[in-house]
Amino acid sequence: TSYGSISGTTASFSGNVSVGGTLTYEDVTNIDAVGLITARSGVKFGASGTTVQGTSTGIGVGLASPNSRLHVKGGSESTDNLLLTLQSDGVANDGSLSTGLRLINSTSDSSIHGGEIRAIRNSASAAALTFSTYNGSSIAEAVRITSDGKFGIGTSSPATALHVSGAGTQRIRITGTGTANAILTLDAPSSFTNYIEYGASASTPLAFYDVANTAERMRIDSSGNMGLGTASPTDHNSFTRIFDINGSGGGAVYCRTNG
């Protein structure tokens, strides 16, 4: 049966309903879907909104072919790809703000956690960003970036630009490859460069260089001998010099009393 136009208050269909044109909902408060909703080419929210599409790989927001379970593609560099708002602005106390992002490796949130990222608001004008990991029994903070730019590892109150705290014997370990590696470089504001260098074999020394990498100033060799102003603390005379100081002006060591 064909009708040009149908107008009514309610309608009920026991079978399938097919709409060849555009189906428009006007002034609808709630639409209840009892079963599964399948969209052939994506879902768009708003007349000019972002299209969400799904494939066997995952869900794509802003793109049709996602590479993961959830793949978000931004429209421009000035647009946030993902924004999580936990509470309204102006909250005066932090303490128990909700987790910004929680990572778990189980289907149960109460099981083993991978970690979490949380924004901690200490006052209405200061906030910290924290990164936590699962320590075997609970979530524990591992890294914190404070509102004034201090970076703390193993401490929630970093006192310097980089503050590393731990219970082990090593706080910082730097490894590299090659025959000689500058493992630590110190740059002054005037672009001067000082660095510490070590060799790749057991017979090569630990050396300390000064301004602009031009000269070695101190060396500790593989035998434990230390040289100041000399790269060969054991090459003079026939005896071993544990501590060799070579001063260019003749005065190698100068000891003062008060003043």
Coordinates of C-alpha atoms in Angstrom, one line a residue:
T1 CA 0.0 0.0 0.0
S2 CA 1.4 3.4 -0.9
Y3 CA 0.5 6.7 0.6
G4 CA 1.8 10.1 -0.3
S5 CA 1.8 11.5 3.2
I6 CA 1.1 10.0 6.6
S7 CA 0.5 12.0 9.8
G8 CA -0.2 10.4 13.2
T9 CA 0.6 10.4 16.9
T10 CA 2.1 7.0 17.4
A11 CA 3.1 4.1 15.3
S12 CA 4.2 0.5 15.9
F13 CA 5.8 -1.9 13.4
S14 CA 6.3 -5.6 14.1
G15 CA 8.7 -6.0 11.1
N16 CA 11.4 -4.0 9.4
V17 CA 11.1 -0.3 8.4
S18 CA 13.1 1.0 5.4
V19 CA 13.5 4.7 4.7
G20 CA 14.8 5.5 1.2
G21 CA 15.4 9.2 1.9
T22 CA 16.4 11.3 4.9
L23 CA 14.9 10.4 8.3
T24 CA 14.8 13.6 10.4
Y25 CA 14.1 13.8 14.1
E26 CA 12.6 17.1 15.3
D27 CA 12.1 18.0 18.9
V28 CA 12.9 14.5 20.2
T29 CA 14.1 14.4 23.8
N30 CA 15.0 10.7 24.0
I31 CA 15.5 8.0 21.4
D32 CA 15.6 4.5 22.9
A33 CA 17.4 1.7 21.0
V34 CA 16.8 -1.7 22.4
G35 CA 19.1 -3.6 20.1
L36 CA 22.3 -2.9 18.2
I37 CA 22.6 0.2 16.0
T38 CA 24.6 -0.2 12.8
A39 CA 25.7 2.8 10.8
R40 CA 26.9 2.0 7.3
S41 CA 29.2 5.0 6.8
G42 CA 29.7 6.6 10.3
V43 CA 27.8 8.8 12.7
K44 CA 28.0 12.6 12.7
F45 CA 27.1 14.7 15.8
G46 CA 25.8 18.1 14.7
A47 CA 25.4 19.5 11.2
S48 CA 29.1 20.3 10.9
G49 CA 30.4 17.9 13.6
T50 CA 33.2 15.3 13.5
T51 CA 32.3 12.0 11.9
V52 CA 32.9 8.9 14.0
Q53 CA 33.4 5.7 12.0
G54 CA 34.0 2.1 12.9
T55 CA 35.8 -0.8 11.3
S56 CA 36.9 -4.2 12.3
T57 CA 40.1 -2.6 13.7
G58 CA 38.6 0.0 15.9
I59 CA 36.8 3.4 16.1
G60 CA 38.1 6.4 14.1
V61 CA 37.3 9.9 15.2
G62 CA 38.0 12.3 12.3
L63 CA 39.2 9.5 10.0
A64 CA 37.7 6.5 8.2
S65 CA 40.5 4.0 8.7
P66 CA 41.6 3.7 12.3
N67 CA 44.8 1.9 13.2
S68 CA 43.9 1.1 16.8
R69 CA 40.9 0.4 19.0
L70 CA 40.5 4.2 19.3
H71 CA 42.2 6.5 16.7
V72 CA 41.7 10.2 17.0
K73 CA 42.8 12.6 14.3
G74 CA 42.9 16.3 15.0
G75 CA 41.7 18.9 12.5
S76 CA 44.5 21.4 13.1
E77 CA 47.4 22.1 15.4
S78 CA 45.4 24.6 17.4
T79 CA 42.7 22.1 18.2
D80 CA 42.9 19.7 21.2
N81 CA 42.6 16.1 20.0
L82 CA 41.5 14.9 23.4
L83 CA 40.3 17.0 26.3
L84 CA 39.4 15.5 29.7
T85 CA 37.6 17.9 32.0
L86 CA 37.3 16.5 35.6
Q87 CA 35.9 19.4 37.5
S88 CA 34.9 23.0 37.0
D89 CA 37.6 25.7 37.2
G90 CA 38.3 27.4 40.5
V91 CA 38.4 24.3 42.7
A92 CA 40.4 25.3 45.8
N93 CA 41.5 21.9 46.9
D94 CA 43.1 19.0 45.1
G95 CA 43.5 15.9 47.1
S96 CA 41.1 13.5 45.6
L97 CA 40.4 14.8 42.1
S98 CA 39.4 12.1 39.6
T99 CA 42.0 10.3 37.5
G100 CA 42.7 12.1 34.2
L101 CA 43.7 8.8 32.5
R102 CA 43.9 5.3 34.0
L103 CA 45.7 2.5 32.2
I104 CA 44.9 -1.1 33.3
N105 CA 46.0 -4.4 31.8
S106 CA 43.0 -6.4 33.0
T107 CA 39.2 -6.4 32.2
S108 CA 38.6 -5.5 35.9
D109 CA 39.5 -2.0 37.1
S110 CA 40.1 -3.5 40.6
S111 CA 42.7 -5.9 39.3
I112 CA 46.3 -5.0 38.2
H113 CA 46.7 -1.4 37.0
G114 CA 49.2 -0.3 34.4
G115 CA 49.2 3.3 35.8
E116 CA 47.5 6.6 35.7
I117 CA 48.0 10.2 34.7
R118 CA 46.4 12.8 37.0
A119 CA 46.2 16.6 37.2
I120 CA 46.5 17.6 40.9
R121 CA 45.2 21.1 41.7
N122 CA 46.8 22.5 44.8
S123 CA 45.0 25.9 44.7
A124 CA 42.9 27.9 42.4
S125 CA 46.0 29.1 40.5
A126 CA 48.5 26.2 40.8
A127 CA 48.3 22.6 39.6
A128 CA 50.7 19.6 39.1
L129 CA 50.7 16.8 36.6
T130 CA 51.5 13.4 38.0
F131 CA 52.3 10.0 36.5
S132 CA 51.7 7.0 38.6
T133 CA 52.4 3.3 38.3
Y134 CA 51.2 0.1 39.9
N135 CA 53.6 -1.0 42.6
G136 CA 52.1 -4.5 43.2
S137 CA 49.4 -3.5 45.6
S138 CA 48.2 0.0 44.8
I139 CA 48.7 2.9 42.5
A140 CA 51.8 4.9 43.5
E141 CA 53.1 8.2 42.1
A142 CA 56.3 7.9 40.2
V143 CA 56.8 11.3 38.4
R144 CA 55.5 14.8 39.1
I145 CA 55.7 18.0 37.2
T146 CA 54.9 21.0 39.3
S147 CA 53.2 24.2 38.2
D148 CA 56.5 26.1 38.3
G149 CA 58.2 23.5 35.9
K150 CA 60.1 21.4 38.4
F151 CA 60.4 17.7 37.5
G152 CA 60.5 15.2 40.3
I153 CA 61.3 11.4 39.9
G154 CA 60.5 9.5 43.1
T155 CA 59.5 12.6 45.0
S156 CA 56.3 14.6 45.1
S157 CA 58.1 17.8 46.2
P158 CA 60.9 18.5 43.7
A159 CA 63.2 21.2 45.0
T160 CA 65.1 21.8 41.7
A161 CA 64.5 21.8 38.0
L162 CA 65.3 18.0 38.1
H163 CA 65.0 16.2 41.4
V164 CA 65.7 12.5 41.5
S165 CA 65.1 10.5 44.7
G166 CA 65.4 6.8 45.3
A167 CA 66.3 4.1 47.8
G168 CA 68.9 2.4 45.6
T169 CA 72.6 3.1 45.3
Q170 CA 72.2 4.6 41.8
R171 CA 70.0 7.7 41.1
I172 CA 70.9 8.3 37.5
R173 CA 72.4 5.9 35.0
I174 CA 73.3 6.9 31.5
T175 CA 74.4 4.3 28.9
G176 CA 75.5 4.8 25.3
T177 CA 77.2 3.1 22.4
G178 CA 80.5 3.8 20.5
T179 CA 84.1 4.0 21.3
A180 CA 83.9 7.3 23.2
N181 CA 80.7 8.9 24.5
A182 CA 79.9 12.2 26.1
I183 CA 77.7 10.8 28.8
L184 CA 77.0 14.1 30.5
T185 CA 77.1 17.6 28.8
L186 CA 76.8 20.8 30.8
D187 CA 75.9 23.9 28.8
A188 CA 76.4 27.4 30.3
P189 CA 74.1 30.3 29.2
S190 CA 76.9 31.7 27.1
S191 CA 76.9 28.6 25.0
F192 CA 80.0 27.1 26.6
T193 CA 80.1 23.4 26.8
N194 CA 81.6 21.2 29.5
Y195 CA 81.2 17.4 29.5
I196 CA 82.2 14.1 31.0
E197 CA 83.4 11.4 28.7
Y198 CA 84.2 7.7 29.1
G199 CA 85.7 5.0 26.9
A200 CA 84.1 1.8 25.8
S201 CA 86.8 -0.6 27.0
A202 CA 88.2 -1.3 30.4
S203 CA 91.5 0.3 29.6
T204 CA 90.1 3.7 28.6
P205 CA 89.7 6.5 31.1
L206 CA 87.0 8.7 32.6
A207 CA 87.8 12.2 31.4
F208 CA 86.5 15.7 32.2
Y209 CA 86.5 18.4 29.5
D210 CA 86.1 22.2 29.9
V211 CA 84.8 25.1 27.8
A212 CA 83.9 24.4 24.2
N213 CA 85.3 20.8 24.3
T214 CA 88.7 22.1 23.7
A215 CA 90.8 20.5 26.4
E216 CA 90.8 17.7 28.8
R217 CA 91.2 19.0 32.4
M218 CA 91.0 15.9 34.6
R219 CA 91.4 12.1 34.0
I220 CA 90.9 9.0 36.1
D221 CA 92.5 6.0 34.3
S222 CA 91.6 2.3 34.5
S223 CA 94.2 1.8 37.3
G224 CA 92.6 4.4 39.5
N225 CA 95.2 7.0 38.9
M226 CA 94.0 10.6 38.8
G227 CA 95.6 13.4 36.7
L228 CA 94.9 17.1 36.9
G229 CA 96.3 19.0 33.9
T230 CA 97.7 15.8 32.4
A231 CA 96.3 13.0 30.4
S232 CA 99.1 10.6 31.5
P233 CA 99.3 10.6 35.3
T234 CA 101.8 7.6 35.2
D235 CA 104.2 8.5 32.5
H236 CA 106.8 10.4 34.5
N237 CA 109.8 8.8 36.2
S238 CA 109.7 5.1 37.1
F239 CA 107.1 5.1 39.9
T240 CA 103.3 5.1 39.8
R241 CA 101.7 8.4 40.6
I242 CA 98.2 7.9 42.1
F243 CA 97.6 11.6 42.0
D244 CA 99.5 13.7 39.4
I245 CA 99.1 17.5 39.2
N246 CA 100.7 19.4 36.3
G247 CA 100.4 23.1 36.7
S248 CA 101.2 25.3 33.7
G249 CA 102.6 28.1 35.9
G250 CA 104.7 26.0 38.2
G251 CA 102.4 26.3 41.2
A252 CA 100.5 23.1 41.2
V253 CA 98.9 23.4 44.7
Y254 CA 98.3 26.6 46.6
C255 CA 97.1 26.4 50.2
R256 CA 95.9 29.4 52.1
T257 CA 95.1 30.3 55.7
N258 CA 92.3 32.6 56.4
G259 CA 92.3 35.2 53.6

